[in-house]
mmCIF file of C-alpha atoms in Angstrom:
data_model
loop_
_atom_site.group_PDB
_atom_site.id
_atom_site.type_symbol
_atom_site.label_atom_id
_atom_site.label_comp_id
_atom_site.label_asym_id
_atom_site.label_seq_id
_atom_site.Cartn_x
_atom_site.Cartn_y
_atom_site.Cartn_z
ATOM 1 C CA MET A 31 -3.862 2.426 23.492
ATOM 2 C CA ARG A 32 -4.929 1.777 19.872
ATOM 3 C CA ARG A 33 -8.535 2.597 20.744
ATOM 4 C CA LEU A 34 -7.430 6.013 22.015
ATOM 5 C CA PHE A 35 -5.320 6.675 18.913
ATOM 6 C CA PRO A 36 -7.149 5.223 15.883
ATOM 7 C CA SER A 37 -5.248 4.615 12.667
ATOM 8 C CA PRO A 38 -4.356 7.659 10.575
ATOM 9 C CA SER A 39 -4.977 7.977 6.870
ATOM 10 C CA GLN A 40 -2.042 6.212 5.304
ATOM 11 C CA SER A 41 -0.623 5.444 1.873
ATOM 12 C CA ASN A 42 1.912 2.671 1.351
ATOM 13 C CA TRP A 43 4.072 2.792 -1.775
ATOM 14 C CA ARG A 44 5.688 -0.556 -2.379
ATOM 15 C CA TRP A 45 7.518 -2.838 -4.764
ATOM 16 C CA TYR A 46 6.581 -6.482 -4.998
ATOM 17 C CA VAL A 47 9.355 -8.959 -4.276
ATOM 18 C CA LEU A 48 9.537 -12.414 -5.822
ATOM 19 C CA ARG A 49 11.955 -14.768 -4.152
ATOM 20 C CA ASP A 50 12.813 -17.716 -6.329
ATOM 21 C CA ASP A 51 16.097 -18.831 -4.774
ATOM 22 C CA GLU A 52 14.384 -20.869 -2.049
ATOM 23 C CA ALA A 53 10.818 -21.382 -3.243
ATOM 24 C CA ALA A 54 9.856 -23.574 -0.276
ATOM 25 C CA ASP A 55 10.811 -20.725 2.075
ATOM 26 C CA ALA A 56 9.291 -17.896 0.036
ATOM 27 C CA VAL A 57 6.442 -15.833 1.408
ATOM 28 C CA PRO A 58 4.601 -13.005 -0.382
ATOM 29 C CA THR A 59 6.737 -9.944 0.413
ATOM 30 C CA VAL A 60 6.744 -6.233 -0.373
ATOM 31 C CA LEU A 61 9.536 -3.659 -0.235
ATOM 32 C CA PHE A 62 8.279 -0.391 1.205
ATOM 33 C CA ALA A 63 9.461 2.486 -0.984
ATOM 34 C CA ARG A 64 7.412 5.168 0.764
ATOM 35 C CA ASN A 65 4.916 5.347 3.568
ATOM 36 C CA VAL A 66 2.845 8.494 4.042
ATOM 37 C CA MET A 67 0.576 9.406 6.973
ATOM 38 C CA ASP A 68 -1.524 12.409 7.923
ATOM 39 C CA SER A 69 -0.852 12.267 11.669
ATOM 40 C CA LEU A 70 2.281 13.759 13.213
ATOM 41 C CA LEU A 71 1.770 11.609 16.330
ATOM 42 C CA HIS A 72 1.737 8.391 14.265
ATOM 43 C CA VAL A 73 4.702 9.454 12.120
ATOM 44 C CA VAL A 74 6.814 10.195 15.204
ATOM 45 C CA GLY A 75 5.665 6.975 16.910
ATOM 46 C CA ALA A 76 6.445 4.840 13.866
ATOM 47 C CA ARG A 77 9.872 6.404 13.457
ATOM 48 C CA LEU A 78 10.686 5.841 17.136
ATOM 49 C CA TRP A 79 9.363 2.291 17.508
ATOM 50 C CA SER A 80 9.788 0.709 14.096
ATOM 51 C CA ASP A 81 12.833 0.114 11.956
ATOM 52 C CA ALA A 82 10.747 -0.887 8.941
ATOM 53 C CA MET A 83 8.135 1.860 8.999
ATOM 54 C CA GLN A 84 9.741 5.269 8.510
ATOM 55 C CA PRO A 85 6.816 7.330 7.213
ATOM 56 C CA GLN A 86 6.710 10.849 5.846
ATOM 57 C CA LEU A 87 4.114 13.354 7.023
ATOM 58 C CA ALA A 88 1.790 14.639 4.326
ATOM 59 C CA PHE A 89 0.662 18.242 4.434
ATOM 60 C CA ARG A 90 -2.745 16.889 3.372
ATOM 61 C CA LEU A 91 -3.906 13.317 2.796
ATOM 62 C CA HIS A 92 -7.498 12.407 2.187
ATOM 63 C CA HIS A 93 -9.147 9.261 0.972
ATOM 64 C CA ARG A 94 -12.870 9.490 0.298
ATOM 65 C CA VAL A 95 -15.408 6.930 -0.827
ATOM 66 C CA GLU A 96 -18.675 8.572 -1.842
ATOM 67 C CA GLY A 97 -21.305 6.690 -3.776
ATOM 68 C CA GLY A 98 -19.509 4.845 -6.544
ATOM 69 C CA ASN A 99 -16.514 7.211 -6.591
ATOM 70 C CA VAL A 100 -13.205 7.052 -4.783
ATOM 71 C CA SER A 101 -10.766 9.947 -4.548
ATOM 72 C CA THR A 102 -7.358 10.130 -2.956
ATOM 73 C CA VAL A 103 -5.194 13.234 -2.615
ATOM 74 C CA ILE A 104 -1.715 13.369 -1.117
ATOM 75 C CA ASP A 105 -0.223 16.852 -0.946
ATOM 76 C CA ALA A 106 3.372 16.873 0.295
ATOM 77 C CA GLY A 107 3.403 20.606 0.942
ATOM 78 C CA THR A 108 7.072 21.450 1.480
ATOM 79 C CA GLY A 109 7.867 17.903 2.656
ATOM 80 C CA VAL A 110 9.297 14.895 0.829
ATOM 81 C CA ALA A 111 6.175 12.726 0.649
ATOM 82 C CA PRO A 112 5.124 11.740 -2.869
ATOM 83 C CA THR A 113 2.165 13.615 -4.352
ATOM 84 C CA LEU A 114 -0.908 11.960 -5.801
ATOM 85 C CA ALA A 115 -4.382 12.933 -6.986
ATOM 86 C CA THR A 116 -6.814 10.267 -8.185
ATOM 87 C CA THR A 117 -10.424 10.016 -9.157
ATOM 88 C CA LEU A 118 -11.710 6.474 -9.545
ATOM 89 C CA GLU A 119 -15.114 4.860 -9.896
ATOM 90 C CA GLN A 120 -16.383 1.424 -9.102
ATOM 91 C CA GLY A 121 -16.038 -0.883 -12.065
ATOM 92 C CA ASP A 122 -16.240 -4.592 -12.665
ATOM 93 C CA ARG A 123 -13.642 -7.301 -12.928
ATOM 94 C CA GLN A 124 -14.120 -7.721 -16.692
ATOM 95 C CA GLU A 125 -12.704 -4.260 -17.443
ATOM 96 C CA TYR A 126 -9.060 -4.940 -16.625
ATOM 97 C CA GLY A 127 -6.793 -4.970 -19.651
ATOM 98 C CA SER A 128 -5.262 -8.055 -21.169
ATOM 99 C CA ALA A 129 -1.820 -7.220 -19.693
ATOM 100 C CA TRP A 130 -3.199 -7.900 -16.207
ATOM 101 C CA VAL A 131 -4.950 -11.081 -17.288
ATOM 102 C CA ASP A 132 -1.784 -12.272 -19.039
ATOM 103 C CA CYS A 133 0.333 -11.483 -15.992
ATOM 104 C CA PHE A 134 -1.894 -12.965 -13.277
ATOM 105 C CA GLY A 135 -4.540 -15.087 -14.965
ATOM 106 C CA SER A 136 -7.522 -13.538 -13.182
ATOM 107 C CA HIS A 137 -8.670 -10.572 -11.109
ATOM 108 C CA ALA A 138 -8.654 -12.696 -7.930
ATOM 109 C CA ASP A 139 -5.073 -13.884 -8.588
ATOM 110 C CA ALA A 140 -3.935 -10.287 -9.182
ATOM 111 C CA VAL A 141 -5.585 -9.083 -5.977
ATOM 112 C CA ARG A 142 -4.111 -11.995 -4.031
ATOM 113 C CA PHE A 143 -0.615 -11.145 -5.291
ATOM 114 C CA LEU A 144 -0.919 -7.359 -4.879
ATOM 115 C CA ALA A 145 -2.831 -7.163 -1.598
ATOM 116 C CA CYS A 146 -2.054 -10.280 0.427
ATOM 117 C CA GLN A 147 1.474 -10.243 1.818
ATOM 118 C CA ASP A 148 2.960 -12.070 4.773
ATOM 119 C CA ALA A 149 6.108 -9.968 5.073
ATOM 120 C CA ALA A 150 7.535 -6.540 4.343
ATOM 121 C CA ILE A 151 11.096 -5.321 3.998
ATOM 122 C CA ALA A 152 12.385 -1.766 4.199
ATOM 123 C CA VAL A 153 15.684 0.027 4.397
ATOM 124 C CA ALA A 154 16.119 1.249 7.969
ATOM 125 C CA PRO A 155 17.658 4.668 8.767
ATOM 126 C CA ASP A 156 21.034 3.027 9.457
ATOM 127 C CA ALA A 157 20.941 1.405 5.958
ATOM 128 C CA ARG A 158 20.269 -2.103 7.303
ATOM 129 C CA VAL A 159 17.282 -4.063 6.055
ATOM 130 C CA ALA A 160 14.293 -4.402 8.363
ATOM 131 C CA TYR A 161 12.224 -7.573 7.902
ATOM 132 C CA THR A 162 8.691 -7.524 9.261
ATOM 133 C CA LYS A 163 6.255 -10.431 9.408
ATOM 134 C CA ILE A 164 2.716 -9.150 8.997
ATOM 135 C CA SER A 165 -0.851 -10.352 9.159
ATOM 136 C CA LEU A 166 -2.887 -8.849 6.336
ATOM 137 C CA PRO A 167 -6.066 -10.913 6.000
ATOM 138 C CA ILE A 168 -7.778 -9.736 2.814
ATOM 139 C CA ASP A 169 -10.565 -11.669 1.128
ATOM 140 C CA PRO A 170 -10.085 -11.122 -2.654
ATOM 141 C CA ASP A 171 -13.844 -11.546 -3.159
ATOM 142 C CA ALA A 172 -14.503 -8.547 -0.879
ATOM 143 C CA VAL A 173 -12.273 -6.257 -2.954
ATOM 144 C CA THR A 174 -14.043 -3.721 -5.187
ATOM 145 C CA PRO A 175 -12.537 -3.131 -8.658
ATOM 146 C CA LEU A 176 -12.031 0.533 -9.569
ATOM 147 C CA ARG A 177 -11.856 2.206 -12.981
ATOM 148 C CA VAL A 178 -9.496 5.150 -13.515
ATOM 149 C CA ILE A 179 -11.083 8.500 -14.276
ATOM 150 C CA ASP A 180 -7.937 10.524 -13.553
ATOM 151 C CA ILE A 181 -4.532 9.913 -11.962
ATOM 152 C CA ALA A 182 -1.827 12.525 -11.459
ATOM 153 C CA CYS A 183 1.367 11.313 -9.807
ATOM 154 C CA PRO A 184 4.782 12.723 -10.757
ATOM 155 C CA MET A 185 6.659 9.795 -9.171
ATOM 156 C CA VAL A 186 4.741 7.218 -11.230
ATOM 157 C CA ALA A 187 4.949 9.383 -14.362
ATOM 158 C CA GLN A 188 8.760 9.480 -14.003
ATOM 159 C CA MET A 189 8.755 5.678 -14.246
ATOM 160 C CA GLY A 190 6.934 5.881 -17.586
ATOM 161 C CA ALA A 191 3.749 4.220 -16.354
ATOM 162 C CA SER A 192 0.450 5.071 -17.996
ATOM 163 C CA PRO A 193 -2.658 5.757 -15.867
ATOM 164 C CA ALA A 194 -4.659 3.868 -18.477
ATOM 165 C CA GLU A 195 -2.775 0.707 -17.439
ATOM 166 C CA ALA A 196 -3.455 1.097 -13.706
ATOM 167 C CA PHE A 197 -4.904 -1.817 -11.767
ATOM 168 C CA CYS A 198 -6.955 -0.177 -9.032
ATOM 169 C CA PHE A 199 -9.118 -1.692 -6.335
ATOM 170 C CA LEU A 200 -10.584 -0.837 -2.967
ATOM 171 C CA VAL A 201 -10.117 -2.991 0.121
ATOM 172 C CA PRO A 202 -13.071 -1.996 2.319
ATOM 173 C CA ARG A 203 -11.414 -2.848 5.635
ATOM 174 C CA VAL A 204 -8.451 -4.850 6.841
ATOM 175 C CA ALA A 205 -7.159 -5.713 10.299
ATOM 176 C CA PHE A 206 -3.435 -5.178 9.629
ATOM 177 C CA ARG A 207 -1.115 -6.441 12.368
ATOM 178 C CA VAL A 208 2.657 -6.530 12.768
ATOM 179 C CA VAL A 209 3.645 -10.022 13.949
ATOM 180 C CA SER A 210 7.381 -9.422 14.370
ATOM 181 C CA GLU A 211 10.189 -7.161 13.194
ATOM 182 C CA GLN A 212 13.933 -7.655 13.018
ATOM 183 C CA LEU A 213 16.960 -5.955 11.528
ATOM 184 C CA LEU A 214 18.979 -8.106 9.118
#
């Protein structure tokens, strides 16, 4: 069925979760804050068959890679999806600010932490927590660093974040797979 219905354009908005109460049990985990798709069929399917993935439908969502530039636009229209407009260009790993180096130690460590998760949690429609084990095989060496030209995002601006501090990168392709899902 997946060959008949290829993946939609999608944007995942997430918080990174550090679990330090049982370090031996901890796995890299994200909390999904928002999930946006451009396909009504996929939004309806995800809402019907997944407790963790409850996406919003964007009026317009495009992600383009042309030459050395990357642009992403999410237009919510009259819906509740977050809005975003970015223009980025391919950069190199040496350009990331010292805050990122201080936090992670290296570009590869930052990418590993930000891109490679084994689990996701989300608040389900009935207010329970959905826990999903995932397979997200990303090779940090295959990731392309991106430099910010312009970012406009009201949701991020409300948090006081500066576009100049953004850590942006492009994952060329990933074979994402849900391993299991359960309500807690």
